[in-house]
CSV table of C-alpha atoms and ligand atoms in Angstrom, one decimal:
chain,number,residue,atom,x,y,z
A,1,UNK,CA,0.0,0.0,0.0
A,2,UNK,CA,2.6,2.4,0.8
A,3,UNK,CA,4.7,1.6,-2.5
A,4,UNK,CA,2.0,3.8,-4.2
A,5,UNK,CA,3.2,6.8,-2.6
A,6,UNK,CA,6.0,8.5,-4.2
A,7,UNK,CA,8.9,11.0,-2.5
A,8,UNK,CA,9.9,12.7,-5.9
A,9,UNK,CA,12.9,15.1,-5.4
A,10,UNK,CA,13.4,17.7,-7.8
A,11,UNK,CA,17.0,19.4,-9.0
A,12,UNK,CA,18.3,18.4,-5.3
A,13,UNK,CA,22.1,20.1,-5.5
A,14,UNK,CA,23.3,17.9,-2.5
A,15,UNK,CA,23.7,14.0,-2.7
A,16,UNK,CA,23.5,13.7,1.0
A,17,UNK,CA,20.2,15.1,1.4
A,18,UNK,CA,19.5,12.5,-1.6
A,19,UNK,CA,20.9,9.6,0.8
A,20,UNK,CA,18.9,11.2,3.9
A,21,UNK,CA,15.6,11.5,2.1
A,22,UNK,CA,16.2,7.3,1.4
A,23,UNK,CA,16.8,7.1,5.0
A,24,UNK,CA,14.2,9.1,6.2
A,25,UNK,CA,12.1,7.3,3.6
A,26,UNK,CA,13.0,3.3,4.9
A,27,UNK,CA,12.7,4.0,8.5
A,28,UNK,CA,9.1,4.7,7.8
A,29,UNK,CA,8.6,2.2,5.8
A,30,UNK,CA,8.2,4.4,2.1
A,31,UNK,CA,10.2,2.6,-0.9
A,32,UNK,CA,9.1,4.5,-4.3
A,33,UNK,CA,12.3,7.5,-4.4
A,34,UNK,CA,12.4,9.4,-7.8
A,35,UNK,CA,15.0,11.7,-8.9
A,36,UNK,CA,14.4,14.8,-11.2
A,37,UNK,CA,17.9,15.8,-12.9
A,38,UNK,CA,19.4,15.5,-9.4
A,39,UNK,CA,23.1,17.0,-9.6
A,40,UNK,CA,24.9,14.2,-8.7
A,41,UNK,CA,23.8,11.2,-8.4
A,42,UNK,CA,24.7,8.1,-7.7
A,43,UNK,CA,27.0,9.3,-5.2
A,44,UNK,CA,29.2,7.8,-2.6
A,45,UNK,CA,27.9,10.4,-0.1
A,46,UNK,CA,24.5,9.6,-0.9
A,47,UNK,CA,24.9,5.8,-0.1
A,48,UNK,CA,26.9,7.0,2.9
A,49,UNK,CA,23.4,9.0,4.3
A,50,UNK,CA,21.2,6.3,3.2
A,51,UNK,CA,23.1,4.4,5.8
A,52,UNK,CA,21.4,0.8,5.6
A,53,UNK,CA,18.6,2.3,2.8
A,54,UNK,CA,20.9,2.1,-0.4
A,55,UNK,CA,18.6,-0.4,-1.7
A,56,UNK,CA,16.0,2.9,-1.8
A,57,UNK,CA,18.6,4.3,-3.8
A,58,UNK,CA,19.7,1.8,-5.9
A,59,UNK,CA,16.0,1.1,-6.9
A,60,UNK,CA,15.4,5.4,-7.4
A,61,UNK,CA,14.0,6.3,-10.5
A,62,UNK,CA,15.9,9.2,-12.3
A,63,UNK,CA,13.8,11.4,-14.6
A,64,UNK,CA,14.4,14.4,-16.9
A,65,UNK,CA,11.2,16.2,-16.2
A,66,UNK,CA,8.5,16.7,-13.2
A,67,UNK,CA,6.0,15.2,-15.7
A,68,UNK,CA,7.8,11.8,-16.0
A,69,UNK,CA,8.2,11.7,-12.1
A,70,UNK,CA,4.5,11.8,-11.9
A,71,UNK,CA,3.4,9.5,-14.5
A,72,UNK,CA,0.5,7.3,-13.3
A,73,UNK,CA,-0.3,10.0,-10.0
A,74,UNK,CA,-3.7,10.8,-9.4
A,75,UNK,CA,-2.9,12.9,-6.5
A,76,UNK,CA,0.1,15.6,-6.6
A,77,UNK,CA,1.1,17.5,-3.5
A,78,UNK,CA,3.8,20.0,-3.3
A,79,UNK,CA,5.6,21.2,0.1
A,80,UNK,CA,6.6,24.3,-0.2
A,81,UNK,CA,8.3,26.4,2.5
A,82,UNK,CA,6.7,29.6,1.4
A,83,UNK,CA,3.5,31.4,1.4
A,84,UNK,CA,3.0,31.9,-2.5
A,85,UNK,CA,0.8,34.4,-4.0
A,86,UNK,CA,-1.2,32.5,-5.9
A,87,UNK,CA,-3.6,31.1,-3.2
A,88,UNK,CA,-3.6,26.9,-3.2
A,89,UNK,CA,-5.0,24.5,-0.8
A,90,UNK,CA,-3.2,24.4,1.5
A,91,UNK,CA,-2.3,20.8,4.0
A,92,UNK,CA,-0.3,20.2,7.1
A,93,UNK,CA,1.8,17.2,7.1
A,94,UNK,CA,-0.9,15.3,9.1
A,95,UNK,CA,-4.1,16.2,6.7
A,96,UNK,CA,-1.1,15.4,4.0
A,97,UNK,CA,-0.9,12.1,5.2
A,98,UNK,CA,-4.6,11.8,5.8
A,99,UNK,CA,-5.4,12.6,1.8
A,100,UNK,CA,-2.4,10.6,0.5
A,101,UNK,CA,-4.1,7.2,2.2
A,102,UNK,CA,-7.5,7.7,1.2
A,103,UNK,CA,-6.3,7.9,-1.9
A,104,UNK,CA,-4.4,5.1,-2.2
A,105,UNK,CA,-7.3,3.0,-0.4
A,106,UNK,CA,-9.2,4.0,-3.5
A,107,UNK,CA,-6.8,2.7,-5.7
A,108,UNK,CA,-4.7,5.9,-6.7
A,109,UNK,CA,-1.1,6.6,-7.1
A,110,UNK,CA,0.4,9.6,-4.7
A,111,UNK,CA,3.4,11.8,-5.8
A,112,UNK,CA,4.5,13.6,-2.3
A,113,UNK,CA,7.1,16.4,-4.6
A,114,UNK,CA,10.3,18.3,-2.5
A,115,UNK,CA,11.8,21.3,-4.4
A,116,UNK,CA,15.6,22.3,-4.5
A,117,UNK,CA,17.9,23.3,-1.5
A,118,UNK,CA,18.3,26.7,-2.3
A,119,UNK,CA,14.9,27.7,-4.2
A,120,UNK,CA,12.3,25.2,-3.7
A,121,UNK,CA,9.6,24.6,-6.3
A,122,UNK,CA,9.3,27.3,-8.7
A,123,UNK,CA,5.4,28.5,-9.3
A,124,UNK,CA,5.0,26.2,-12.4
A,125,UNK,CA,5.9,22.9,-10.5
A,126,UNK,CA,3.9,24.1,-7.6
A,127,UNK,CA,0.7,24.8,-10.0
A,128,UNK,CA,0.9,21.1,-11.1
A,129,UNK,CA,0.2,20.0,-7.7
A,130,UNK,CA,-3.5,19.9,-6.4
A,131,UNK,CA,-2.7,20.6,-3.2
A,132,UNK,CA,0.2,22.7,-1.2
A,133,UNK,CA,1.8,21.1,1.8
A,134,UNK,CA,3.5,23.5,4.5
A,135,UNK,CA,5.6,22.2,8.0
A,136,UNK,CA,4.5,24.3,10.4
A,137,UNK,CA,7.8,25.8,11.0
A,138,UNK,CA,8.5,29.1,12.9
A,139,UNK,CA,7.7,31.7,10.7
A,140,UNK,CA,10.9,33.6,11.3
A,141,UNK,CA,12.9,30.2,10.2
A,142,UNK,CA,10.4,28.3,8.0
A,143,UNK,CA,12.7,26.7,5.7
A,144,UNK,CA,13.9,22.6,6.9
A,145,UNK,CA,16.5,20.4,5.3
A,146,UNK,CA,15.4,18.9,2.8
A,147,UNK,CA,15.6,15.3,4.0
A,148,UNK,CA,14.1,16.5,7.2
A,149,UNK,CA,11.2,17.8,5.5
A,150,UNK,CA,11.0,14.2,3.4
A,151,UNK,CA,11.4,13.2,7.1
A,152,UNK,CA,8.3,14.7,8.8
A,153,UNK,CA,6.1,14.1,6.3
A,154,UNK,CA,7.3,10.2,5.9
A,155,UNK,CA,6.4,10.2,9.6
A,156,UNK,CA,2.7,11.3,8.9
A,157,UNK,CA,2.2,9.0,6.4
A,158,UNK,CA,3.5,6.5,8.5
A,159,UNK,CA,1.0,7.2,11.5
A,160,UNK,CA,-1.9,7.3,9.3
A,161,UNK,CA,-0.8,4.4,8.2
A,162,UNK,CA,-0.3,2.7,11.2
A,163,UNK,CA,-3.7,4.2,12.7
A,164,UNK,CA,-5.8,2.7,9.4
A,165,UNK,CA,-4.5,-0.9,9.7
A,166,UNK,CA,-5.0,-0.8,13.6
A,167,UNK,CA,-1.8,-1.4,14.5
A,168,UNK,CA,-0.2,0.2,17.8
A,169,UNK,CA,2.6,3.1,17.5
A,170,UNK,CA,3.8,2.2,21.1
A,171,UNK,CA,6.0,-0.8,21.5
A,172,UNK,CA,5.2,-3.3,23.9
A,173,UNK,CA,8.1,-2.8,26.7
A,174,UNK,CA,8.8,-4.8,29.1
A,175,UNK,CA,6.8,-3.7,32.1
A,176,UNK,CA,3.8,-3.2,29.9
A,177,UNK,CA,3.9,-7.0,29.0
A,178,UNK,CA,4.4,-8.2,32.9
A,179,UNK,CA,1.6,-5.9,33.4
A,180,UNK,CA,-1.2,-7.3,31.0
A,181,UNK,CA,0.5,-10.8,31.9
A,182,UNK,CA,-0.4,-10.4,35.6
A,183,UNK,CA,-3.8,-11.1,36.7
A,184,UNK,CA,-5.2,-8.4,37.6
A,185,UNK,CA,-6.7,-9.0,41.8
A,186,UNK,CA,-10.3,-9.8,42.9
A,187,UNK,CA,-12.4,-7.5,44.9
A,188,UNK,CA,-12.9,-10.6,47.5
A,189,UNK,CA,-9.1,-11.0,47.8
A,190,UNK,CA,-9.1,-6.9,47.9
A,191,UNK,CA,-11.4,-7.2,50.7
A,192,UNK,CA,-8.8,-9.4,52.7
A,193,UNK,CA,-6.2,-7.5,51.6
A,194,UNK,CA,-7.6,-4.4,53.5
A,195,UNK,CA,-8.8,-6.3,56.6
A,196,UNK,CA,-5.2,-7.3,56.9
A,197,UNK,CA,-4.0,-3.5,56.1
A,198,UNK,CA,-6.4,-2.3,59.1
A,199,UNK,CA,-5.2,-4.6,61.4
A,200,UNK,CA,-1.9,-4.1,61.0
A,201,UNK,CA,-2.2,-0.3,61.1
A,202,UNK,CA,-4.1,-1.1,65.1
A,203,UNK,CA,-1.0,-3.4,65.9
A,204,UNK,CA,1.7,-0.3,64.9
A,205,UNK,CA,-0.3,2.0,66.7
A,206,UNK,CA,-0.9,4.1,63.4
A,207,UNK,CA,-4.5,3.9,63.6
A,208,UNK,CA,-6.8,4.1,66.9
A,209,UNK,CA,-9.9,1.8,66.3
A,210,UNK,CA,-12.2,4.8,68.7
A,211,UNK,CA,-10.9,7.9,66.3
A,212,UNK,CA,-10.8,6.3,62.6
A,213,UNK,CA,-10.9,9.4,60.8
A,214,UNK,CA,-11.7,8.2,57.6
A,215,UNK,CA,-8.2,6.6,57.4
A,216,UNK,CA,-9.3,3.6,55.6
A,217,UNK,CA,-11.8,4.9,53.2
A,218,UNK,CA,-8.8,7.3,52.1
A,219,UNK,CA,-6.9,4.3,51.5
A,220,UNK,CA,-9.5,2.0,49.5
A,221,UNK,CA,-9.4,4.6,47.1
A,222,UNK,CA,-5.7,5.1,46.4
A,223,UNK,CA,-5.3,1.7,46.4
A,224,UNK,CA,-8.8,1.3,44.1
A,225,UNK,CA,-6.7,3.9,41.4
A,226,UNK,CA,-3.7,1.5,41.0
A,227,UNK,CA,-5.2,-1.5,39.6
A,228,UNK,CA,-3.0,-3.6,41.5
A,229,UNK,CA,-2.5,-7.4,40.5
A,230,UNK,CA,-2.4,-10.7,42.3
A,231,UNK,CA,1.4,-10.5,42.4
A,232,UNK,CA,1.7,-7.4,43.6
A,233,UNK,CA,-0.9,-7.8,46.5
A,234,UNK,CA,0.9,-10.2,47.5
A,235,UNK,CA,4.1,-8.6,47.8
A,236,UNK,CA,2.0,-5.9,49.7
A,237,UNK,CA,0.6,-9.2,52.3
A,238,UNK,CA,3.8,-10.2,52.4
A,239,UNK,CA,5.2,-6.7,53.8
A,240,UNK,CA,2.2,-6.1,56.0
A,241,UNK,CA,2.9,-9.7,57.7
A,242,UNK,CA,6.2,-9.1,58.6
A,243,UNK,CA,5.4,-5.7,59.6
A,244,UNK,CA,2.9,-7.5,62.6
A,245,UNK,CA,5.8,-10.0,63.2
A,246,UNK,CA,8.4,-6.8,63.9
A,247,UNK,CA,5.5,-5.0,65.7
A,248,UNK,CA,5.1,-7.8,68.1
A,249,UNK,CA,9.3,-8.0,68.4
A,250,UNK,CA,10.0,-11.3,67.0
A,251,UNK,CA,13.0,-11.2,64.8
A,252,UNK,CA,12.9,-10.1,61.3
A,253,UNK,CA,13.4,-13.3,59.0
A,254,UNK,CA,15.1,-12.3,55.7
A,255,UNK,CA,12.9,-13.8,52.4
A,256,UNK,CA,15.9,-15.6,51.3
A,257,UNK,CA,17.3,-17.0,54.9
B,1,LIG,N1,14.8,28.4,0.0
B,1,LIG,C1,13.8,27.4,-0.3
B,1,LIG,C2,13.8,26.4,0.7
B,1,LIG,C3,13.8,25.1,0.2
B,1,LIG,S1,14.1,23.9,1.4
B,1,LIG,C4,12.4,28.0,-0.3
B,1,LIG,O1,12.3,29.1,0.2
B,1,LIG,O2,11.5,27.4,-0.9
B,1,LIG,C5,14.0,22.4,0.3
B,1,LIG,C6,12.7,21.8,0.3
B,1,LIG,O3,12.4,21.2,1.5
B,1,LIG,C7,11.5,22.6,-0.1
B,1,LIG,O4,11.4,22.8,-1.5
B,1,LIG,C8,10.4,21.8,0.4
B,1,LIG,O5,10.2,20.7,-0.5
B,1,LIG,C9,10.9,21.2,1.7
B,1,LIG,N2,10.6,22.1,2.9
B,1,LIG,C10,11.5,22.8,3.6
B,1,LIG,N3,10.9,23.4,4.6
B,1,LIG,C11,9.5,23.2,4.5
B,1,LIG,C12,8.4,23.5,5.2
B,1,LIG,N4,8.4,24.3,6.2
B,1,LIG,N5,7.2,23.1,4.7
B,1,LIG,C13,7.1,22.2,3.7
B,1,LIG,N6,8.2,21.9,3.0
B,1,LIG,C14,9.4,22.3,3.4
């Protein structure tokens, strides 16, 4: 699906940006590159920015003319840096992204067009785009790298992407896993839990069964917003026991004596 959307790169002056666009490109999983009349290219610094993506170069496409880049595209958008004067509709990179995968879910082929270093797109390129697509950037600095711009909007395609197949943009770590493997306690053995709790707070002297003040009320509902599990309440019976023992002076017996 995402091999119908294009990153063409027009008149680019520096290879590396060439080899950072590829990069920019495969982490986000984006394979089409083409090449209008780039300056140099191949390159050895352009494989040397591509890092491990020189198979995105290798494969690139290199053109004469903006029309043979976008051959077979049924939806153009140009980034541009600028405000123009001729008014265009105008995207952000996340309405960009939005477009580019309805379209391809219809069946259509996406050119997503970068201009050059030093001038951008000139008005005629930008007027065979349908829409405009401007980074938010401060206004005072507007203008990105170019293979950071190929950068942010790789990213929105990406999460739109990700978003319309269902798939999750967090990893699973580690503690996330143990989490959803534990089981998660019962209100019965919650129940025991705090009868055990209350108790021991009587035997440490913290709480006086005559003047409660609300002390275990305030605590069923921290403990209700943690969504502890079986382990863990266990851990906390496990403390609260040997808490009683110390309480009543017996010697503290270490969990691995
Ligand atoms: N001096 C040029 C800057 C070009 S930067 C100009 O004023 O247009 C090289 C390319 O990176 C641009 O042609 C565009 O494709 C992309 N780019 C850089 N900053 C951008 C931004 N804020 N929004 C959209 N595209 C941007």
């Amino acid at each position: 699906m995402l091999d119908r959307i294009r990153v063409v790169l027009v008149n680019t002056s520096h290879p590396g940006n060439i080899g950072g666009a590829a990069r920019a490109m495969k982490n986000m999983g984006l394979s089409r590159l083409v090449l209008v009349q780039p300056e140099e290219f191949p390159s050895g610094e352009a494989n040397a920015r591509a890092s491990g993506a020189t198979d995105i170069l290798e494969a690139a496409q290199v053109v004469e003319t903006l029309e043979e880049a976008l051959v077979g595209c049924s939806l153009v958008l140009g980034t541009s840096a600028r405000d123009r004067r001729i008014p265009w509709p105008l995207l952000d990179p996340r309405e960009c992204a939005q477009h580019s995968l309805e379209h391809v879910e219809l069946g259509g082929e996406v050119a997503l067009v970068f201009g050059r270093e030093y001038a951008g797109l000139t008005n005629e390129e930008l007027q065979r785009c349908q829409f405009h697509v401007h980074i938010p950037s401060d206004p005072e600095f507007s203008s990105l790298n170019l293979a950071t711009a190929v950068q942010v909007l790789s990213y929105e395609v990406r999460m739109a992407w990700l978003a319309q197949q269902g798939r999750p943009t967090k990893m699973a770590k580690l503690e996330t896993t143990a989490m959803l493997d534990s089981v998660p306690v019962t209100s019965d053995d919650l129940e025991l839990y705090y009868g055990h709790l209350e108790q021991t707070l009587i035997d440490i002297g913290f709480l006086d069964p005559e003047k409660p003040r609300h002390l275990m009320s305030r605590l069923r509902r921290l403990y209700g917003r943690s969504g502890i599990s079986k382990l863990e309440m266990n851990i906390l019976r496990g403390i609260l026991t040997e808490t009683q023992k110390a309480a009543r002076g017996e010697s503290h017996k270490r969990r691995d004596d």
